Short mmCIF file of C-alpha atoms in Angstrom, two decimals:
data_model
loop_
_atom_site.label_atom_id
_atom_site.label_comp_id
_atom_site.label_asym_id
_atom_site.label_seq_id
_atom_site.Cartn_x
_atom_site.Cartn_y
_atom_site.Cartn_z
CA UNK H 1 -21.37 9.43 -10.26
CA UNK H 2 -18.03 10.08 -11.94
CA UNK H 3 -18.96 13.75 -12.25
CA UNK H 4 -19.67 13.91 -8.52
CA UNK H 5 -16.26 12.39 -7.73
CA UNK H 6 -14.55 14.86 -10.08
CA UNK H 7 -16.48 17.74 -8.50
CA UNK H 8 -15.04 16.77 -5.11
CA UNK H 9 -11.49 15.76 -6.01
CA UNK H 10 -10.60 18.60 -8.40
CA UNK H 11 -11.23 21.38 -5.85
CA UNK H 12 -9.54 19.27 -3.18
CA UNK H 13 -6.41 18.79 -5.30
CA UNK H 14 -6.39 22.51 -6.10
CA UNK H 15 -6.65 23.36 -2.39
CA UNK H 16 -3.73 21.03 -1.61
CA UNK H 17 -1.62 22.71 -4.30
CA UNK H 18 -2.46 26.16 -2.92
CA UNK H 19 -1.61 24.99 0.61
CA UNK H 20 1.77 23.72 -0.55
CA UNK H 21 2.56 27.07 -2.15
CA UNK H 22 1.38 29.16 0.80
CA UNK H 23 2.99 27.05 3.52
CA UNK H 24 6.19 26.17 1.66
CA UNK H 25 8.96 26.95 4.17
CA UNK H 26 11.99 27.22 1.92
CA UNK H 27 14.18 25.22 4.30
CA UNK H 28 14.57 24.81 8.03
CA UNK H 29 15.16 28.00 10.02
CA UNK H 30 18.72 28.54 11.29
CA UNK H 31 19.49 28.24 14.98
CA UNK H 32 22.52 28.41 17.22
CA UNK H 33 23.77 24.87 17.99
CA UNK H 34 23.35 23.98 21.63
CA UNK H 35 25.90 21.17 21.62
CA UNK H 36 23.43 18.85 23.38
CA UNK H 37 22.21 15.51 22.08
CA UNK H 38 21.34 15.44 18.37
CA UNK H 39 22.10 19.15 18.13
CA UNK H 40 25.85 18.47 18.17
CA UNK H 41 27.71 18.72 14.85
CA UNK H 42 29.09 15.38 13.72
CA UNK H 43 31.98 14.21 11.54
CA UNK H 44 33.16 10.92 10.09
CA UNK H 45 36.13 9.06 11.58
CA UNK H 46 37.87 5.69 11.46
CA UNK H 47 39.42 3.41 14.08
CA UNK H 48 43.10 3.01 13.21
CA UNK H 49 44.33 1.09 16.25
CA UNK H 50 42.90 -0.97 19.12
CA UNK H 51 45.06 -2.01 22.09
CA UNK H 52 44.36 -3.79 25.38
CA UNK H 53 45.27 -1.83 28.50
CA UNK H 54 44.79 -2.18 32.21
CA UNK H 55 41.59 -0.44 33.27
CA UNK H 56 43.28 1.05 36.35
CA UNK H 57 46.00 2.62 34.22
CA UNK H 58 43.44 4.56 32.16
CA UNK H 59 41.21 5.35 35.17
CA UNK H 60 38.38 3.12 33.94
CA UNK H 61 37.85 0.99 37.06
CA UNK H 62 34.46 -0.62 37.28
CA UNK H 63 32.25 0.67 40.03
CA UNK H 64 30.82 -1.99 42.36
CA UNK H 65 27.17 -2.69 41.63
CA UNK H 66 24.54 -3.45 44.25
CA UNK H 67 22.93 -6.90 44.19
CA UNK H 68 19.66 -7.29 42.35
CA UNK H 69 16.35 -7.48 44.28
CA UNK H 70 16.21 -11.24 43.65
CA UNK H 71 19.60 -11.78 45.31
CA UNK H 72 21.44 -12.63 42.09
CA UNK H 73 24.94 -11.31 41.44
CA UNK H 74 25.11 -8.31 39.04
CA UNK H 75 26.04 -9.14 35.47
CA UNK H 76 28.91 -6.65 35.47
CA UNK H 77 30.85 -8.78 37.92
CA UNK H 78 31.71 -11.27 35.23
CA UNK H 79 33.87 -8.65 33.49
CA UNK H 80 35.92 -7.89 36.59
CA UNK H 81 39.64 -8.42 36.02
CA UNK H 82 39.40 -8.27 32.22
CA UNK H 83 41.47 -5.66 30.32
CA UNK H 84 39.98 -2.56 28.75
CA UNK H 85 40.29 -1.49 25.12
CA UNK H 86 41.96 1.74 24.08
CA UNK H 87 40.94 2.74 20.52
CA UNK H 88 42.82 5.35 18.51
CA UNK H 89 40.45 7.18 16.16
CA UNK H 90 41.29 9.44 13.22
CA UNK H 91 38.91 12.15 11.99
CA UNK H 92 38.32 11.86 8.22
CA UNK H 93 35.97 14.81 7.53
CA UNK H 94 35.60 18.43 8.64
CA UNK H 95 38.04 21.20 9.38
CA UNK H 96 40.18 19.00 11.63
CA UNK H 97 40.66 16.14 9.17
CA UNK H 98 43.59 13.97 10.23
CA UNK H 99 43.39 14.72 13.96
CA UNK H 100 43.52 11.65 16.20
CA UNK H 101 42.15 11.03 19.66
CA UNK H 102 41.75 8.07 21.99
CA UNK H 103 38.75 6.53 23.70
CA UNK H 104 38.54 3.76 26.30
CA UNK H 105 36.03 0.91 26.18
CA UNK H 106 35.35 -1.08 29.36
CA UNK H 107 34.88 -4.87 29.22
CA UNK H 108 31.17 -4.69 30.09
CA UNK H 109 30.36 -2.10 27.38
CA UNK H 110 27.84 -3.12 24.73
CA UNK H 111 29.87 -1.63 21.89
CA UNK H 112 33.44 -2.57 21.03
CA UNK H 113 35.64 -1.37 18.17
CA UNK H 114 37.91 -3.04 15.64
CA UNK H 115 40.71 -1.69 13.47
CA UNK H 116 39.41 -0.13 10.23
CA UNK H 117 35.87 0.38 11.54
CA UNK H 118 34.10 3.62 10.53
CA UNK H 119 32.45 5.64 13.30
CA UNK H 120 30.57 8.91 13.79
CA UNK H 121 32.10 11.44 16.19
CA UNK H 122 30.49 14.44 17.87
CA UNK H 123 32.38 17.73 17.77
CA UNK H 124 32.29 20.27 20.62
CA UNK H 125 34.37 23.31 19.54
CA UNK H 126 34.13 25.01 22.95
CA UNK H 127 35.55 22.06 24.86
CA UNK H 128 39.28 21.60 25.58
CA UNK H 129 41.22 20.39 22.58
CA UNK H 130 41.74 16.86 23.89
CA UNK H 131 37.98 16.54 24.64
CA UNK H 132 36.52 18.15 21.51
CA UNK H 133 35.80 14.82 19.79
CA UNK H 134 33.92 11.84 21.17
CA UNK H 135 32.44 8.77 19.52
CA UNK H 136 28.66 9.08 19.27
CA UNK H 137 27.75 6.15 17.01
CA UNK H 138 29.06 3.69 14.45
CA UNK H 139 28.83 4.32 10.70
CA UNK H 140 26.10 2.06 9.28
CA UNK H 141 25.99 3.52 5.78
CA UNK H 142 27.15 0.38 3.93
CA UNK H 143 24.71 -2.16 5.44
CA UNK H 144 21.81 0.30 5.25
CA UNK H 145 22.43 1.03 1.55
CA UNK H 146 22.76 -2.69 0.78
CA UNK H 147 19.48 -3.40 2.58
CA UNK H 148 17.78 -0.59 0.67
CA UNK H 149 19.10 -2.04 -2.60
CA UNK H 150 17.76 -5.51 -1.75
CA UNK H 151 14.38 -3.98 -0.93
CA UNK H 152 14.26 -2.05 -4.21
CA UNK H 153 15.28 -5.13 -6.19
CA UNK H 154 12.59 -7.27 -4.55
CA UNK H 155 9.92 -4.64 -5.25
CA UNK H 156 10.92 -4.30 -8.92
CA UNK H 157 11.25 -8.06 -9.55
CA UNK H 158 7.85 -8.87 -8.07
CA UNK H 159 5.96 -5.68 -8.89
CA UNK H 160 7.60 -4.94 -12.26
CA UNK H 161 6.29 -1.62 -13.57
CA UNK H 162 4.05 -1.13 -10.56
CA UNK H 163 7.05 -1.76 -8.33
CA UNK H 164 9.08 0.91 -10.12
CA UNK H 165 6.21 3.38 -9.78
CA UNK H 166 5.87 2.49 -6.09
CA UNK H 167 9.55 3.28 -5.52
CA UNK H 168 9.17 6.60 -7.32
CA UNK H 169 6.12 7.41 -5.18
CA UNK H 170 8.09 6.47 -2.06
CA UNK H 171 10.86 8.86 -3.04
CA UNK H 172 8.29 11.61 -3.67
CA UNK H 173 6.81 10.99 -0.21
CA UNK H 174 10.22 11.46 1.40
CA UNK H 175 10.70 14.68 -0.56
CA UNK H 176 7.39 16.08 0.71
CA UNK H 177 8.20 14.96 4.25
CA UNK H 178 11.73 16.38 4.40
CA UNK H 179 11.31 19.51 2.28
CA UNK H 180 7.80 20.58 3.32
CA UNK H 181 6.35 18.98 6.46
CA UNK H 182 9.36 19.09 8.77
CA UNK H 183 10.68 22.55 7.80
CA UNK H 184 7.17 24.06 7.83
CA UNK H 185 6.62 22.82 11.39
CA UNK H 186 10.01 24.20 12.43
CA UNK H 187 9.07 27.57 10.87
CA UNK H 188 6.16 27.80 13.30
CA UNK H 189 3.21 26.78 11.08
CA UNK H 190 0.35 24.89 12.66
CA UNK H 191 1.46 21.21 12.72
CA UNK H 192 -2.10 19.98 12.11
CA UNK H 193 -2.58 22.11 8.99
CA UNK H 194 0.87 21.17 7.71
CA UNK H 195 0.17 17.47 8.32
CA UNK H 196 -3.19 17.63 6.51
CA UNK H 197 -1.75 19.44 3.48
CA UNK H 198 1.43 17.38 3.31
CA UNK H 199 -0.36 14.08 3.96
CA UNK H 200 -2.93 14.87 1.27
CA UNK H 201 -0.15 15.64 -1.21
CA UNK H 202 1.56 12.35 -0.39
CA UNK H 203 -1.74 10.51 -0.78
CA UNK H 204 -2.51 12.03 -4.20
CA UNK H 205 1.01 11.46 -5.52
CA UNK H 206 1.33 7.89 -4.25
CA UNK H 207 -2.11 6.61 -5.24
CA UNK H 208 -2.37 8.14 -8.70
CA UNK H 209 1.25 7.36 -9.56
CA UNK H 210 1.00 3.72 -8.51
CA UNK H 211 -2.54 2.92 -9.67
CA UNK H 212 -3.20 5.37 -12.49
CA UNK H 213 -5.67 8.18 -13.07
CA UNK H 214 -8.79 5.99 -12.98
CA UNK H 215 -12.17 5.95 -11.28
CA UNK H 216 -10.97 3.11 -9.07
CA UNK H 217 -8.09 5.22 -7.74
CA UNK H 218 -10.37 8.23 -7.26
CA UNK H 219 -12.70 6.16 -5.10
CA UNK H 220 -9.74 5.04 -2.97
CA UNK H 221 -8.65 8.68 -2.62
CA UNK H 222 -12.10 9.73 -1.42
CA UNK H 223 -12.26 6.87 1.08
CA UNK H 224 -8.81 7.73 2.42
CA UNK H 225 -9.69 11.43 2.69
CA UNK H 226 -12.90 10.75 4.63
CA UNK H 227 -11.07 8.45 7.02
CA UNK H 228 -8.28 11.00 7.59
CA UNK H 229 -10.87 13.63 8.48
CA UNK H 230 -12.39 11.25 11.02
CA UNK H 231 -8.96 10.47 12.49
CA UNK H 232 -8.15 14.16 12.79
CA UNK H 233 -11.44 14.90 14.55
CA UNK H 234 -11.19 12.00 17.01
CA UNK H 235 -7.52 12.66 17.68
CA UNK H 236 -8.15 16.31 18.48
CA UNK H 237 -11.02 15.47 20.82
CA UNK H 238 -9.24 12.77 22.82
CA UNK H 239 -5.87 14.52 22.99
CA UNK H 240 -7.57 17.52 24.59
CA UNK H 241 -9.87 15.39 26.74
CA UNK H 242 -7.03 13.21 28.06
CA UNK H 243 -4.83 16.30 28.62
CA UNK H 244 -1.94 14.87 26.62
CA UNK H 245 0.95 17.27 26.14
CA UNK H 246 3.03 15.26 23.66
CA UNK H 247 6.22 16.05 25.62
CA UNK H 248 7.02 12.56 26.84
CA UNK H 249 10.66 11.97 25.89
CA UNK H 250 14.00 13.74 25.71
CA UNK H 251 13.86 14.21 21.95
CA UNK H 252 10.56 16.08 22.09
CA UNK H 253 11.86 18.20 24.95
CA UNK H 254 15.00 19.06 22.99
CA UNK H 255 12.95 20.07 19.92
CA UNK H 256 10.71 22.24 22.08
CA UNK H 257 13.76 23.81 23.74
CA UNK H 258 15.36 24.68 20.40
CA UNK H 259 12.12 25.89 18.80
CA UNK H 260 9.75 27.15 21.52
CA UNK H 261 7.16 28.27 18.96
CA UNK H 262 6.34 24.68 17.97
CA UNK H 263 3.02 23.47 19.35
CA UNK H 264 3.93 20.05 20.75
CA UNK H 265 0.29 18.95 21.12
CA UNK H 266 -0.36 19.72 17.47
CA UNK H 267 2.81 17.81 16.62
CA UNK H 268 1.33 14.76 18.35
CA UNK H 269 -1.88 15.00 16.30
CA UNK H 270 0.11 15.49 13.10
CA UNK H 271 2.06 12.32 13.86
CA UNK H 272 -1.18 10.37 14.30
CA UNK H 273 -2.50 11.53 10.92
CA UNK H 274 0.71 10.83 9.00
CA UNK H 275 1.19 7.48 10.74
CA UNK H 276 -2.31 6.34 9.79
CA UNK H 277 -2.00 7.41 6.16
CA UNK H 278 0.06 4.44 4.96
CA UNK H 279 -2.29 1.82 6.39
CA UNK H 280 -5.36 3.64 5.06
CA UNK H 281 -3.97 3.60 1.53
CA UNK H 282 -3.58 -0.16 1.75
CA UNK H 283 -7.14 -0.76 2.94
CA UNK H 284 -8.93 1.62 0.56
CA UNK H 285 -7.05 0.42 -2.53
CA UNK H 286 -7.75 -3.21 -1.61
CA UNK H 287 -11.47 -2.61 -1.14
CA UNK H 288 -11.90 -0.73 -4.41
CA UNK H 289 -9.95 -3.42 -6.27
CA UNK H 290 -12.21 -6.08 -4.73
CA UNK H 291 -15.34 -4.28 -5.97
CA UNK H 292 -14.01 -3.96 -9.52
CA UNK H 293 -12.92 -7.60 -9.65
CA UNK H 294 -16.29 -8.79 -8.34
CA UNK H 295 -18.01 -6.74 -11.00
CA UNK H 296 -15.84 -8.35 -13.70
CA UNK H 297 -16.75 -11.79 -12.37
CA UNK H 298 -20.49 -10.99 -12.27
CA UNK H 299 -21.42 -8.03 -14.52
CA UNK H 300 -25.11 -8.36 -13.64
CA UNK H 301 -24.58 -7.92 -9.88
CA UNK H 302 -26.18 -4.86 -8.28
CA UNK H 303 -24.53 -2.57 -5.78
CA UNK H 304 -26.05 -4.40 -2.79
CA UNK H 305 -24.59 -7.75 -3.86
CA UNK H 306 -21.21 -6.19 -4.62
CA UNK H 307 -21.18 -4.37 -1.29
CA UNK H 308 -22.00 -7.53 0.66
CA UNK H 309 -19.34 -9.61 -1.06
CA UNK H 310 -16.63 -6.94 -0.68
CA UNK H 311 -17.49 -6.37 2.98
CA UNK H 312 -16.76 -10.02 3.70
CA UNK H 313 -13.29 -9.39 2.32
CA UNK H 314 -13.04 -6.14 4.27
CA UNK H 315 -13.86 -7.77 7.60
CA UNK H 316 -10.94 -10.17 7.21
CA UNK H 317 -8.74 -7.23 6.26
CA UNK H 318 -9.83 -5.26 9.33
CA UNK H 319 -9.10 -8.15 11.68
CA UNK H 320 -5.55 -8.56 10.41
CA UNK H 321 -4.61 -4.89 10.01
CA UNK H 322 -5.88 -3.77 13.43
CA UNK H 323 -3.87 -6.52 15.07
CA UNK H 324 -0.86 -5.39 13.03
CA UNK H 325 -1.20 -1.80 14.27
CA UNK H 326 -1.42 -2.83 17.91
CA UNK H 327 1.57 -5.14 17.67
CA UNK H 328 3.61 -2.54 15.80
CA UNK H 329 3.09 0.07 18.52
CA UNK H 330 3.69 -2.51 21.26
CA UNK H 331 6.95 -3.56 19.63
CA UNK H 332 8.12 0.04 19.36
CA UNK H 333 7.34 0.67 23.05
CA UNK H 334 8.65 -2.70 24.28
CA UNK H 335 11.52 -1.26 26.41
CA UNK H 336 9.05 1.09 28.05
CA UNK H 337 6.66 -1.77 28.81
CA UNK H 338 9.56 -3.70 30.34
CA UNK H 339 10.30 -0.78 32.65
CA UNK H 340 6.70 -0.77 33.86
CA UNK H 341 6.86 -4.52 34.40
CA UNK H 342 10.03 -4.14 36.47
CA UNK H 343 8.34 -1.45 38.56
CA UNK H 344 5.44 -3.88 39.18
CA UNK H 345 2.87 -1.24 38.30
CA UNK H 346 -0.76 -2.17 37.80
CA UNK H 347 -2.28 -2.30 34.34
CA UNK H 348 -4.45 0.73 35.11
CA UNK H 349 -1.48 2.79 36.26
CA UNK H 350 0.52 1.88 33.18
CA UNK H 351 -2.33 2.53 30.74
CA UNK H 352 -3.21 5.93 32.19
CA UNK H 353 0.35 7.26 32.41
CA UNK H 354 0.95 9.90 29.75
CA UNK H 355 3.75 8.10 27.95
CA UNK H 356 1.58 4.98 27.46
CA UNK H 357 -1.75 6.79 27.08
CA UNK H 358 -0.25 8.71 24.17
CA UNK H 359 0.47 5.45 22.34
CA UNK H 360 -2.96 4.06 23.22
CA UNK H 361 -4.70 7.14 21.80
CA UNK H 362 -2.51 6.95 18.72
CA UNK H 363 -3.33 3.28 18.18
CA UNK H 364 -7.06 3.38 18.87
CA UNK H 365 -7.78 6.57 16.93
CA UNK H 366 -5.90 5.22 13.92
CA UNK H 367 -7.71 1.89 14.22
CA UNK H 368 -11.13 3.57 14.35
CA UNK H 369 -10.35 5.47 11.17
CA UNK H 370 -9.10 2.27 9.60
CA UNK H 371 -12.26 0.37 10.48
CA UNK H 372 -14.47 3.20 9.22
CA UNK H 373 -12.62 3.34 5.90
CA UNK H 374 -13.75 -0.16 4.92
CA UNK H 375 -17.55 0.39 4.73
CA UNK H 376 -17.15 3.95 3.43
CA UNK H 377 -14.84 3.01 0.58
CA UNK H 378 -16.73 -0.20 -0.23
CA UNK H 379 -20.09 1.57 -0.42
CA UNK H 380 -18.72 4.36 -2.59
CA UNK H 381 -17.02 1.88 -4.94
CA UNK H 382 -20.18 -0.24 -5.23
CA UNK H 383 -22.30 2.79 -6.11
CA UNK H 384 -19.79 3.94 -8.74
CA UNK H 385 -19.59 0.50 -10.34
CA UNK H 386 -23.39 0.08 -10.35
CA UNK H 387 -23.87 3.51 -11.92
CA UNK H 388 -21.32 2.75 -14.67
CA UNK H 389 -22.76 -0.67 -15.47
CA UNK H 390 -24.06 -0.93 -19.03
CA UNK H 391 -27.80 -1.31 -19.30
CA UNK H 392 -29.13 -4.30 -21.35
CA UNK H 393 -30.51 -3.63 -24.82
CA UNK H 394 -34.31 -3.38 -25.50
CA UNK H 395 -36.29 -6.52 -26.05
CA UNK H 396 -39.59 -7.36 -27.74
CA UNK H 397 -41.13 -5.88 -30.85
CA UNK H 398 -38.95 -3.35 -32.57
CA UNK H 399 -35.77 -4.57 -30.89
CA UNK H 400 -32.78 -4.63 -33.12
CA UNK H 401 -31.52 -8.18 -33.63
CA UNK H 402 -27.88 -9.06 -33.11
CA UNK H 403 -26.79 -9.89 -36.63
CA UNK H 404 -23.36 -11.11 -37.52
CA UNK H 405 -23.56 -9.39 -40.94
CA UNK H 406 -22.84 -5.67 -41.40
CA UNK H 407 -25.66 -3.28 -40.76
CA UNK H 408 -27.80 -2.75 -43.82
CA UNK H 409 -26.74 -5.97 -45.56
CA UNK H 410 -29.63 -8.14 -46.82
CA UNK H 411 -29.69 -11.72 -48.07
CA UNK H 412 -31.76 -12.82 -51.07
CA UNK H 413 -34.43 -15.44 -50.43
CA UNK H 414 -33.17 -18.97 -51.01
CA UNK H 415 -34.05 -20.65 -54.32
CA UNK H 416 -35.76 -24.01 -54.40
CA UNK H 417 -32.52 -25.60 -55.50
CA UNK H 418 -30.63 -24.04 -52.59
CA UNK H 419 -33.27 -25.22 -50.18
CA UNK H 420 -32.92 -28.70 -51.50
CA UNK H 421 -29.14 -28.59 -51.29
CA UNK H 422 -29.26 -27.46 -47.67
CA UNK H 423 -31.87 -30.00 -46.64
CA UNK H 424 -30.71 -33.10 -44.75
CA UNK H 425 -30.41 -36.24 -46.82
CA UNK H 426 -32.57 -38.38 -44.56
CA UNK H 427 -35.78 -36.37 -44.91
CA UNK H 428 -38.42 -38.62 -46.48
CA UNK H 429 -39.13 -37.88 -50.06
CA UNK H 430 -36.05 -35.75 -50.72
CA UNK H 431 -32.64 -36.41 -52.19
CA UNK H 432 -29.43 -34.41 -51.70
CA UNK H 433 -27.64 -32.75 -54.57
CA UNK H 434 -24.56 -34.62 -53.51
CA UNK H 435 -26.13 -37.94 -54.53
CA UNK H 436 -24.34 -39.71 -57.39
CA UNK H 437 -25.68 -39.06 -60.83
CA UNK H 438 -27.85 -41.72 -62.32
CA UNK H 439 -29.57 -42.73 -59.11
CA UNK H 440 -33.11 -43.79 -59.88
CA UNK H 441 -32.51 -42.70 -63.48
CA UNK H 442 -32.04 -39.00 -62.74
CA UNK H 443 -29.23 -36.49 -63.25
CA UNK H 444 -28.47 -32.92 -62.11
CA UNK H 445 -29.75 -30.92 -59.15
CA UNK H 446 -32.56 -32.24 -57.09
CA UNK H 447 -35.63 -30.08 -56.53
CA UNK H 448 -37.88 -30.32 -53.50
CA UNK H 449 -40.69 -32.84 -53.83
CA UNK H 450 -44.12 -31.64 -54.80
CA UNK H 451 -45.99 -34.67 -53.64
CA UNK H 452 -45.14 -37.45 -51.25
CA UNK H 453 -43.41 -40.24 -53.14
CA UNK H 454 -42.52 -38.19 -56.25
CA UNK H 455 -39.46 -36.11 -57.15
CA UNK H 456 -38.75 -33.46 -59.76
CA UNK H 457 -35.40 -33.49 -61.48
CA UNK H 458 -33.83 -31.21 -63.97
CA UNK H 459 -32.09 -33.19 -66.70
CA UNK H 460 -29.21 -32.22 -68.85
CA UNK H 461 -31.60 -30.95 -71.53
CA UNK H 462 -33.30 -28.61 -69.09
CA UNK H 463 -36.60 -30.53 -69.20
CA UNK H 464 -38.18 -31.65 -65.98
CA UNK H 465 -40.36 -34.63 -65.41
CA UNK H 466 -42.03 -36.34 -62.51
CA UNK H 467 -40.62 -39.75 -61.98
CA UNK H 468 -41.71 -42.28 -59.45
CA UNK H 469 -39.26 -43.18 -56.70
CA UNK H 470 -39.33 -45.61 -53.95
CA UNK H 471 -39.98 -44.26 -50.51
CA UNK H 472 -40.06 -45.75 -47.12
CA UNK H 473 -41.82 -44.95 -43.94
CA UNK H 474 -39.69 -44.55 -40.84
CA UNK H 475 -42.37 -45.75 -38.50
CA UNK H 476 -41.23 -48.81 -36.62
CA UNK H 477 -37.98 -48.95 -38.58
CA UNK H 478 -39.71 -50.76 -41.50
CA UNK H 479 -40.62 -49.42 -44.87
CA UNK H 480 -43.07 -50.41 -47.56
CA UNK H 481 -43.24 -49.50 -51.18
CA UNK H 482 -45.99 -47.38 -52.52
CA UNK H 483 -46.90 -47.48 -56.15
CA UNK H 484 -48.50 -44.74 -57.97
#
């Protein structure tokens, strides 16, 4: 069975390596910045002064808002009459380092600034000088790095060496994602092929680095690979059948506008495969570990018993993970679901709209692959463990006994004196060598009796004689003397 696994995984790993070499992009292709959205160049800046000003003086009067459909007053009315903020911002990076500009913040704005706060500014070189810079976001580098450090510390403290290896595998996954998958798609390669090759490389690196080059890990790799193939097949069928284009938001439209050669539908399928990879690793590794632990607990169990016990674990895992996937996608699309609720659309209309149907296909296809990975991986692991189980030794005539002495060592037959010394002291008609000398007029070692009621002793002179001795019968707890 191990040879079969090696015969599958070795060519697969070689094919992944060849795919990485052939499809390696060498960096993202250059393009002319459009100055729109994320395509704008950005610089770092800092707020050096914040002052309160009259909104009318800076032409930032609030526009009157219509009442809500329920008749309630608009929330923006509460800010009427409050002063605006005028923030002076200084550019700290780029060719115009040291330049300052001002921005106005209205009272009802969600984001306000404070002196000394770091921000990110967008730069538009073709705009008038006083309008070239504008605040696009706040600088979150410090809290994000601190959070990443806490995460790494927690993983290392709990996982120890495995935690360190997991962090290294995570870094390797980001390297493959940023240096291979994204640039290769931007270069015009087929997103599905790039996702399969890159996802397979991430899977091999992460699993073998975290869990070692063992048969258990190889079984998890095979189970993950089979499930990814199923996800790719189902995703391709239902994306084409449901006529999904993948162009459902401004970001996707901007990417397609900058790089028209990118196949957006293939990009959607690639996202489904890569998104399902992380959960599949969790399920397949757990199922293979369950099989190996069950085998350690019961070495005599066959593959059917191991499969049944591990499937009971797998069913609980499926129930929790599928619910996790659905809730994760629902949480990510929560603002969109709120918009549909505000519009009072029916459930059927919401579910069949492209923006929601795309998430439904993504969730259900990934869940089907996840469910299928449990029996596939469990069955494969049970067969591997049953095939590697040691067979019991032969029994019956000719079987080799389990001796505690080294092989080939022989023991001489016991002498009569040794037999007597090893015999219990309460056997009728015998006396232990440990008895005190002089008992019944005898000395030395005691020999086994030749007749009932007599005893042979070896005296100090080496002569032996038969001497009468008293004996008792143990029947009924009473004894009687016999005379010769």
